[in-house]
Amino acid sequence: MLSICVKQETTHYAYVSLNFPSNFVKTGSSFEELVEMMVNGTCNVMGTEEYQIFNSEIEELIESGQYVLGNESFTEEPLSAVTRNDDREWSDIVNWVMQMLIHGESNDMTQNLSLCENESSGITNAAMLNFEQSIYCAGNYGELFNKNFDKKQHSLMNTINDGTAMIYSIPLGDIMPAIDGLTAFNDRDDSDSVLKRVKRDKGKVFRCGVISIVAPIEATSLSVDYCRVLAAALFNGNSEAIEILTFGVNDSIACEALSNKSIDALAGGIVNFQGDVYGGFSYSTPYFFAEDGTENFYAFATRQDDTLFSSFVNAMIISTIHAQEVGITRETSARMPLVSLFGSDFLWAMRDSISYGGNYDELYENNFGSRFDRGRNEVNSHSGPQLLAPVPMM
């Protein structure tokens, strides 16, 4: 009889309990207990993190042929640093240190203590920091990884991307908290947020700026489609409640329009250090990667001082990728989860966004047609390299 051992209160437990009858599931409080249960026959299948298996008793049993290690992952466990959204400068510093570590690995920048400066003087803002010091003093991403993990634990997702699928959605997590969470949200003092304006000023439209991407030109129409996805999410499925303003490449007026609130968001912006730290912008998850040999990430830019709307925009971009990952299409958009994180007025936001635009593949093919080689612009099925830092870094 099938008997699956998983650790309590983990995503592994959540997945197994959702997909198997309860009498097939056994729980333990630690990895060590799971190993003991596996060895003594309490269970004949174990669900855990792959890296934990290496250098354990289970690895020896796998190598001797007594057990088999599966080759498919069923849960996502992306790890990240968490900062408070009321301290954007510190959040920028943490983010760009992480980006620099990845940039260092892909550009052969390594630890060099002779260049490590242990003190900084006269630094008054994040833009004045020398982020390369993080590499010189501590090492690049690969060096830090190998310091803490055996090299054979370096899964493909934790390696530098060389041009393969990179469109990726973080797990949605619990996006339907209790009703008291809704009440707390509705009572928040974010009166200047785009979300609160939409709720307050009925009949208004979403003002979306679009930077014209020269090559490929289809990327610009993809940006327009994503603007309409956001309009649909904001206005209960009405993708026409929108005003689109177009800007040229490297047009400083676009950034000024976002800064002075002439537009609510800017599509087609290249994720970069200057816009984030100097410009005071937040960038969404990228929805397009350059196909001209550069390593440019195209995303939505929003104002950093509107953390509520920045989070909303990012969530809607992620929703199109999530839909692709779980097989939800425009026709089956009702399968998308409700989301209460942004208040009761936007419960259907993810369903409305997919109802208009569909999943990522549908949006892409609507603008580019069916293409065999899409480079980085395919959804990463959790099996390919995912690490790449925006260029230019500084």
CSV table of C-alpha atoms in Angstrom, one decimal:
chain,number,residue,atom,x,y,z
A,1,MET,CA,0.0,0.0,0.0
A,2,LEU,CA,1.2,3.5,-0.9
A,3,SER,CA,2.5,5.4,2.2
A,4,ILE,CA,3.9,8.9,1.7
A,5,CYS,CA,6.0,10.6,4.4
A,6,VAL,CA,6.1,14.4,4.5
A,7,LYS,CA,7.1,17.1,7.0
A,8,GLN,CA,4.2,18.8,8.8
A,9,GLU,CA,3.2,22.3,7.9
A,10,THR,CA,5.1,22.4,4.6
A,11,THR,CA,4.1,22.9,1.0
A,12,HIS,CA,5.0,19.3,0.5
A,13,TYR,CA,2.3,18.3,3.0
A,14,ALA,CA,-0.2,20.7,1.4
A,15,TYR,CA,0.4,19.2,-2.0
A,16,VAL,CA,0.2,15.6,-0.9
A,17,SER,CA,-2.8,16.1,1.3
A,18,LEU,CA,-4.6,17.8,-1.6
A,19,ASN,CA,-3.8,15.0,-4.1
A,20,PHE,CA,-3.9,11.8,-2.0
A,21,PRO,CA,-6.4,10.3,0.5
A,22,SER,CA,-5.4,11.0,4.1
A,23,ASN,CA,-4.8,7.4,4.9
A,24,PHE,CA,-1.9,7.4,2.4
A,25,VAL,CA,-0.1,10.3,4.2
A,26,LYS,CA,2.2,10.1,7.2
A,27,THR,CA,3.8,13.1,8.8
A,28,GLY,CA,7.0,13.8,10.6
A,29,SER,CA,8.4,16.8,12.4
A,30,SER,CA,11.9,16.9,10.8
A,31,PHE,CA,13.8,15.6,7.8
A,32,GLU,CA,15.7,13.2,10.1
A,33,GLU,CA,12.4,11.7,11.3
A,34,LEU,CA,11.3,11.3,7.7
A,35,VAL,CA,14.5,9.4,6.9
A,36,GLU,CA,13.9,7.2,9.9
A,37,MET,CA,10.3,6.5,8.8
A,38,MET,CA,11.5,5.7,5.3
A,39,VAL,CA,14.2,3.3,6.5
A,40,ASN,CA,12.0,1.5,9.0
A,41,GLY,CA,9.3,0.9,6.5
A,42,THR,CA,6.7,3.3,7.9
A,43,CYS,CA,6.4,4.8,4.4
A,44,ASN,CA,7.6,3.8,0.9
A,45,VAL,CA,7.7,7.3,-0.6
A,46,MET,CA,9.1,10.5,0.9
A,47,GLY,CA,8.4,14.1,-0.2
A,48,THR,CA,11.1,16.6,0.7
A,49,GLU,CA,13.6,19.1,-0.7
A,50,GLU,CA,16.1,17.6,-3.1
A,51,TYR,CA,19.0,19.3,-1.5
A,52,GLN,CA,18.3,17.6,1.9
A,53,ILE,CA,18.7,14.2,0.3
A,54,PHE,CA,22.3,14.8,-0.7
A,55,ASN,CA,24.9,13.9,2.0
A,56,SER,CA,22.2,12.0,3.9
A,57,GLU,CA,21.6,8.3,4.6
A,58,ILE,CA,18.9,8.3,1.9
A,59,GLU,CA,21.5,9.4,-0.8
A,60,GLU,CA,23.6,6.3,0.1
A,61,LEU,CA,20.6,4.1,-0.3
A,62,ILE,CA,19.8,5.7,-3.7
A,63,GLU,CA,23.3,5.1,-4.9
A,64,SER,CA,23.2,1.5,-3.8
A,65,GLY,CA,20.0,1.0,-5.8
A,66,GLN,CA,17.6,0.5,-2.9
A,67,TYR,CA,15.7,3.7,-3.6
A,68,VAL,CA,15.0,5.8,-6.6
A,69,LEU,CA,15.1,9.6,-6.8
A,70,GLY,CA,12.3,11.1,-8.9
A,71,ASN,CA,13.1,13.6,-11.6
A,72,GLU,CA,9.9,15.8,-11.3
A,73,SER,CA,9.3,18.7,-8.9
A,74,PHE,CA,5.7,19.1,-7.6
A,75,THR,CA,6.1,22.3,-5.5
A,76,GLU,CA,7.9,25.6,-5.8
A,77,GLU,CA,10.2,26.9,-3.1
A,78,PRO,CA,11.8,30.2,-4.3
A,79,LEU,CA,13.7,31.8,-1.5
A,80,SER,CA,14.1,35.6,-1.2
A,81,ALA,CA,15.0,38.4,1.2
A,82,VAL,CA,12.0,40.1,2.6
A,83,THR,CA,12.0,43.9,3.5
A,84,ARG,CA,9.3,46.3,4.7
A,85,ASN,CA,7.6,48.2,1.9
A,86,ASP,CA,7.7,51.4,3.9
A,87,ASP,CA,11.5,51.6,3.5
A,88,ARG,CA,12.0,51.6,-0.2
A,89,GLU,CA,15.7,52.7,-0.1
A,90,TRP,CA,16.7,49.7,2.0
A,91,SER,CA,14.6,47.4,-0.2
A,92,ASP,CA,16.5,48.8,-3.3
A,93,ILE,CA,19.8,48.1,-1.6
A,94,VAL,CA,18.9,44.5,-0.8
A,95,ASN,CA,17.5,43.9,-4.2
A,96,TRP,CA,20.5,45.3,-6.1
A,97,VAL,CA,23.0,43.5,-3.9
A,98,MET,CA,21.3,40.2,-4.9
A,99,GLN,CA,21.3,41.3,-8.6
A,100,MET,CA,25.0,42.2,-8.4
A,101,LEU,CA,25.9,38.7,-7.0
A,102,ILE,CA,24.2,37.1,-10.0
A,103,HIS,CA,25.7,39.6,-12.4
A,104,GLY,CA,29.1,38.8,-10.9
A,105,GLU,CA,28.8,35.1,-11.6
A,106,SER,CA,27.6,35.6,-15.2
A,107,ASN,CA,30.5,38.0,-15.8
A,108,ASP,CA,33.3,36.2,-14.0
A,109,MET,CA,33.6,38.7,-11.2
A,110,THR,CA,34.8,36.8,-8.1
A,111,GLN,CA,35.8,37.4,-4.5
A,112,ASN,CA,38.9,39.6,-4.3
A,113,LEU,CA,39.8,40.7,-0.7
A,114,SER,CA,42.4,43.0,-2.0
A,115,LEU,CA,39.6,45.1,-3.5
A,116,CYS,CA,37.3,44.7,-0.5
A,117,GLU,CA,36.7,48.0,1.3
A,118,ASN,CA,35.4,47.4,4.9
A,119,GLU,CA,34.4,51.0,5.4
A,120,SER,CA,32.3,53.5,3.5
A,121,SER,CA,32.3,57.2,4.3
A,122,GLY,CA,30.3,60.1,3.0
A,123,ILE,CA,27.5,57.8,1.8
A,124,THR,CA,24.2,59.6,2.0
A,125,ASN,CA,21.9,57.6,-0.3
A,126,ALA,CA,21.7,54.1,-2.0
A,127,ALA,CA,22.9,55.4,-5.3
A,128,MET,CA,26.3,56.3,-3.9
A,129,LEU,CA,27.0,52.7,-2.8
A,130,ASN,CA,29.5,50.5,-4.7
A,131,PHE,CA,27.6,47.3,-5.1
A,132,GLU,CA,30.6,45.5,-6.5
A,133,GLN,CA,31.9,45.4,-3.0
A,134,SER,CA,29.4,42.7,-2.2
A,135,ILE,CA,31.2,40.4,-4.7
A,136,TYR,CA,34.8,41.5,-3.7
A,137,CYS,CA,34.1,41.0,0.0
A,138,ALA,CA,31.8,37.9,0.0
A,139,GLY,CA,31.9,36.4,-3.5
A,140,ASN,CA,29.5,36.0,-6.4
A,141,TYR,CA,26.3,34.0,-6.3
A,142,GLY,CA,28.0,30.8,-7.5
A,143,GLU,CA,30.7,31.1,-4.9
A,144,LEU,CA,28.2,31.7,-2.1
A,145,PHE,CA,26.1,28.7,-3.3
A,146,ASN,CA,29.1,26.3,-3.5
A,147,LYS,CA,30.2,27.5,0.0
A,148,ASN,CA,27.0,26.2,1.5
A,149,PHE,CA,25.9,23.4,-0.8
A,150,ASP,CA,27.6,20.5,-2.5
A,151,LYS,CA,28.1,21.2,-6.2
A,152,LYS,CA,25.7,18.4,-7.2
A,153,GLN,CA,23.0,20.2,-5.3
A,154,HIS,CA,23.3,23.1,-7.8
A,155,SER,CA,20.0,22.5,-9.6
A,156,LEU,CA,19.5,24.0,-13.0
A,157,MET,CA,17.1,26.7,-11.7
A,158,ASN,CA,19.9,28.0,-9.6
A,159,THR,CA,22.3,28.5,-12.5
A,160,ILE,CA,22.9,31.4,-15.0
A,161,ASN,CA,20.4,31.5,-17.8
A,162,ASP,CA,22.0,31.2,-21.3
A,163,GLY,CA,18.9,32.1,-23.4
A,164,THR,CA,16.4,29.5,-22.5
A,165,ALA,CA,12.9,29.9,-21.0
A,166,MET,CA,12.8,32.5,-18.2
A,167,ILE,CA,9.2,33.6,-17.8
A,168,TYR,CA,8.4,32.6,-14.2
A,169,SER,CA,5.7,33.0,-11.6
A,170,ILE,CA,6.4,32.9,-7.9
A,171,PRO,CA,3.8,30.8,-6.0
A,172,LEU,CA,0.6,32.7,-5.3
A,173,GLY,CA,0.4,31.6,-1.7
A,174,ASP,CA,-2.6,32.5,0.4
A,175,ILE,CA,-4.3,35.3,-1.5
A,176,MET,CA,-7.7,34.8,0.2
A,177,PRO,CA,-7.2,35.8,3.9
A,178,ALA,CA,-10.0,36.0,6.3
A,179,ILE,CA,-12.8,38.6,6.0
A,180,ASP,CA,-11.2,40.6,8.8
A,181,GLY,CA,-8.2,41.0,6.6
A,182,LEU,CA,-10.5,42.6,4.0
A,183,THR,CA,-11.8,45.0,6.5
A,184,ALA,CA,-8.3,46.0,7.6
A,185,PHE,CA,-7.4,46.6,3.9
A,186,ASN,CA,-10.4,48.7,3.2
A,187,ASP,CA,-9.6,50.9,6.3
A,188,ARG,CA,-6.0,51.5,5.1
A,189,ASP,CA,-5.0,55.1,4.5
A,190,ASP,CA,-3.9,54.8,0.9
A,191,SER,CA,-6.1,57.5,-0.5
A,192,ASP,CA,-3.5,58.6,-3.1
A,193,SER,CA,-3.1,55.1,-4.4
A,194,VAL,CA,-4.3,54.4,-8.0
A,195,LEU,CA,-6.3,51.5,-6.6
A,196,LYS,CA,-8.2,53.8,-4.1
A,197,ARG,CA,-8.7,56.4,-6.9
A,198,VAL,CA,-10.3,53.7,-9.2
A,199,LYS,CA,-12.6,52.7,-6.3
A,200,ARG,CA,-13.5,56.3,-5.4
A,201,ASP,CA,-13.8,57.9,-8.8
A,202,LYS,CA,-16.2,55.8,-10.7
A,203,GLY,CA,-16.0,56.3,-14.5
A,204,LYS,CA,-12.4,57.1,-14.5
A,205,VAL,CA,-9.9,55.2,-16.7
A,206,PHE,CA,-6.5,53.5,-16.3
A,207,ARG,CA,-3.8,55.7,-17.7
A,208,CYS,CA,-1.2,53.4,-19.2
A,209,GLY,CA,2.0,54.7,-20.8
A,210,VAL,CA,3.7,52.4,-23.4
A,211,ILE,CA,7.3,52.8,-24.6
A,212,SER,CA,7.7,51.8,-28.2
A,213,ILE,CA,10.1,48.9,-28.5
A,214,VAL,CA,11.9,49.1,-31.8
A,215,ALA,CA,12.9,45.4,-32.2
A,216,PRO,CA,10.8,43.4,-32.2
A,217,ILE,CA,7.9,45.8,-32.8
A,218,GLU,CA,5.5,43.0,-31.7
A,219,ALA,CA,6.7,43.6,-28.1
A,220,THR,CA,5.0,47.0,-28.2
A,221,SER,CA,1.7,45.5,-29.0
A,222,LEU,CA,2.3,42.9,-26.2
A,223,SER,CA,2.8,45.9,-23.8
A,224,VAL,CA,-0.5,47.3,-25.0
A,225,ASP,CA,-2.3,44.0,-24.4
A,226,TYR,CA,-0.9,43.9,-20.9
A,227,CYS,CA,-2.2,47.5,-20.3
A,228,ARG,CA,-5.6,46.2,-21.2
A,229,VAL,CA,-5.2,43.2,-18.9
A,230,LEU,CA,-4.6,45.6,-16.1
A,231,ALA,CA,-7.7,47.7,-17.1
A,232,ALA,CA,-9.8,44.6,-17.1
A,233,ALA,CA,-8.5,43.7,-13.6
A,234,LEU,CA,-9.2,47.2,-12.3
A,235,PHE,CA,-12.7,47.7,-13.9
A,236,ASN,CA,-14.5,44.4,-13.5
A,237,GLY,CA,-13.5,43.1,-16.9
A,238,ASN,CA,-13.8,46.3,-18.9
A,239,SER,CA,-10.6,46.4,-20.9
A,240,GLU,CA,-11.7,49.6,-22.7
A,241,ALA,CA,-11.6,51.7,-19.5
A,242,ILE,CA,-8.1,52.8,-20.5
A,243,GLU,CA,-6.2,55.7,-21.9
A,244,ILE,CA,-3.0,54.7,-23.7
A,245,LEU,CA,-0.1,57.2,-24.2
A,246,THR,CA,2.9,56.1,-26.3
A,247,PHE,CA,6.4,57.3,-25.9
A,248,GLY,CA,9.6,56.8,-27.9
A,249,VAL,CA,12.6,54.7,-26.8
A,250,ASN,CA,14.8,56.5,-24.2
A,251,ASP,CA,12.1,59.2,-24.0
A,252,SER,CA,12.7,61.0,-20.7
A,253,ILE,CA,9.1,62.4,-21.0
A,254,ALA,CA,7.8,58.9,-20.2
A,255,CYS,CA,9.6,58.9,-16.8
A,256,GLU,CA,8.5,62.4,-16.1
A,257,ALA,CA,4.9,61.4,-16.9
A,258,LEU,CA,5.0,58.6,-14.4
A,259,SER,CA,6.7,60.7,-11.7
A,260,ASN,CA,4.2,63.5,-12.0
A,261,LYS,CA,1.2,61.1,-12.1
A,262,SER,CA,0.1,62.0,-15.6
A,263,ILE,CA,0.1,58.2,-16.1
A,264,ASP,CA,-0.5,55.4,-13.6
A,265,ALA,CA,2.0,52.9,-15.0
A,266,LEU,CA,4.5,52.6,-17.7
A,267,ALA,CA,4.8,49.4,-19.9
A,268,GLY,CA,7.9,48.5,-21.9
A,269,GLY,CA,10.4,49.9,-19.5
A,270,ILE,CA,13.8,48.3,-19.2
A,271,VAL,CA,14.5,47.1,-15.6
A,272,ASN,CA,17.5,49.0,-14.5
A,273,PHE,CA,19.3,50.4,-11.5
A,274,GLN,CA,18.9,54.0,-12.4
A,275,GLY,CA,15.1,53.9,-12.7
A,276,ASP,CA,14.8,51.9,-9.5
A,277,VAL,CA,17.2,53.8,-7.2
A,278,TYR,CA,17.4,57.3,-8.9
A,279,GLY,CA,13.9,57.4,-10.5
A,280,GLY,CA,11.9,56.1,-7.6
A,281,PHE,CA,10.2,53.4,-9.6
A,282,SER,CA,9.2,49.8,-8.8
A,283,TYR,CA,9.4,47.2,-11.6
A,284,SER,CA,7.0,44.3,-12.0
A,285,THR,CA,7.9,40.7,-12.9
A,286,PRO,CA,9.3,40.9,-16.5
A,287,TYR,CA,6.9,39.9,-19.2
A,288,PHE,CA,9.3,40.0,-22.1
A,289,PHE,CA,13.1,39.5,-22.6
A,290,ALA,CA,15.0,41.2,-25.4
A,291,GLU,CA,15.6,39.0,-28.5
A,292,ASP,CA,18.4,41.2,-29.9
A,293,GLY,CA,21.3,39.6,-28.1
A,294,THR,CA,21.1,42.0,-25.1
A,295,GLU,CA,20.0,41.0,-21.7
A,296,ASN,CA,17.2,43.6,-21.3
A,297,PHE,CA,14.2,42.8,-19.1
A,298,TYR,CA,10.9,44.5,-20.1
A,299,ALA,CA,8.4,45.2,-17.3
A,300,PHE,CA,5.9,47.6,-15.9
A,301,ALA,CA,7.2,50.6,-14.0
A,302,THR,CA,5.1,52.1,-11.2
A,303,ARG,CA,5.8,54.7,-8.6
A,304,GLN,CA,7.6,53.4,-5.5
A,305,ASP,CA,5.5,55.6,-3.2
A,306,ASP,CA,2.4,53.7,-4.3
A,307,THR,CA,3.3,50.3,-2.9
A,308,LEU,CA,-0.3,49.1,-3.0
A,309,PHE,CA,-0.7,49.7,-6.8
A,310,SER,CA,2.8,48.4,-7.5
A,311,SER,CA,1.9,45.1,-5.8
A,312,PHE,CA,-1.4,45.0,-7.7
A,313,VAL,CA,0.3,45.4,-11.1
A,314,ASN,CA,2.9,42.8,-10.3
A,315,ALA,CA,0.2,40.3,-9.1
A,316,MET,CA,-1.7,40.7,-12.4
A,317,ILE,CA,1.4,40.1,-14.5
A,318,ILE,CA,2.1,37.0,-12.4
A,319,SER,CA,-1.5,35.8,-12.8
A,320,THR,CA,-1.0,35.4,-16.6
A,321,ILE,CA,2.1,33.3,-16.0
A,322,HIS,CA,0.5,31.3,-13.2
A,323,ALA,CA,-2.5,30.6,-15.5
A,324,GLN,CA,0.0,29.2,-18.1
A,325,GLU,CA,1.7,27.0,-15.5
A,326,VAL,CA,-1.6,25.4,-14.3
A,327,GLY,CA,-3.3,25.2,-17.7
A,328,ILE,CA,-5.9,27.9,-17.3
A,329,THR,CA,-6.9,29.7,-20.5
A,330,ARG,CA,-9.2,32.6,-21.5
A,331,GLU,CA,-12.0,30.1,-21.8
A,332,THR,CA,-11.4,28.6,-18.4
A,333,SER,CA,-10.6,31.9,-16.6
A,334,ALA,CA,-13.2,31.1,-13.9
A,335,ARG,CA,-10.7,28.6,-12.5
A,336,MET,CA,-8.4,31.4,-11.4
A,337,PRO,CA,-8.5,32.1,-7.7
A,338,LEU,CA,-10.3,35.0,-6.1
A,339,VAL,CA,-7.9,37.5,-4.4
A,340,SER,CA,-8.8,39.5,-1.4
A,341,LEU,CA,-5.4,41.1,-0.8
A,342,PHE,CA,-6.5,44.3,-2.5
A,343,GLY,CA,-9.9,44.7,-1.0
A,344,SER,CA,-13.4,43.5,-1.9
A,345,ASP,CA,-13.7,45.6,-5.0
A,346,PHE,CA,-10.9,43.6,-6.7
A,347,LEU,CA,-11.8,40.1,-5.7
A,348,TRP,CA,-12.3,39.0,-9.3
A,349,ALA,CA,-9.2,40.9,-10.6
A,350,MET,CA,-7.2,37.8,-11.6
A,351,ARG,CA,-10.2,36.1,-13.2
A,352,ASP,CA,-11.0,39.3,-15.1
A,353,SER,CA,-7.4,39.7,-16.3
A,354,ILE,CA,-7.3,36.2,-17.7
A,355,SER,CA,-10.8,36.5,-19.1
A,356,TYR,CA,-9.6,39.4,-21.3
A,357,GLY,CA,-6.0,38.4,-22.2
A,358,GLY,CA,-5.7,34.7,-21.4
A,359,ASN,CA,-2.6,33.1,-20.1
A,360,TYR,CA,1.0,34.1,-21.1
A,361,ASP,CA,1.1,31.9,-24.2
A,362,GLU,CA,-2.2,33.3,-25.4
A,363,LEU,CA,-1.0,36.9,-25.0
A,364,TYR,CA,2.4,36.1,-26.6
A,365,GLU,CA,0.9,34.3,-29.6
A,366,ASN,CA,-1.8,37.0,-30.1
A,367,ASN,CA,1.1,39.4,-30.9
A,368,PHE,CA,3.9,37.2,-32.2
A,369,GLY,CA,2.0,34.2,-33.7
A,370,SER,CA,3.2,30.7,-33.1
A,371,ARG,CA,7.0,30.6,-33.0
A,372,PHE,CA,9.2,27.6,-32.5
A,373,ASP,CA,12.1,29.3,-30.8
A,374,ARG,CA,11.0,32.0,-28.3
A,375,GLY,CA,14.3,32.1,-26.4
A,376,ARG,CA,13.7,33.4,-22.9
A,377,ASN,CA,10.1,34.2,-23.6
A,378,GLU,CA,8.6,30.9,-22.6
A,379,VAL,CA,7.4,29.8,-19.2
A,380,ASN,CA,10.2,28.0,-17.2
A,381,SER,CA,8.8,24.6,-16.2
A,382,HIS,CA,10.9,24.7,-13.0
A,383,SER,CA,13.6,22.7,-14.8
A,384,GLY,CA,15.8,25.3,-16.6
A,385,PRO,CA,18.3,28.0,-15.6
A,386,GLN,CA,16.5,31.0,-14.0
A,387,LEU,CA,19.3,33.3,-12.8
A,388,LEU,CA,20.1,36.5,-14.8
A,389,ALA,CA,20.6,40.1,-13.7
A,390,PRO,CA,19.3,43.1,-15.6
A,391,VAL,CA,21.8,44.9,-17.8
A,392,PRO,CA,23.0,47.5,-17.4
A,393,MET,CA,23.5,47.0,-13.7
A,394,MET,CA,24.6,50.5,-12.9
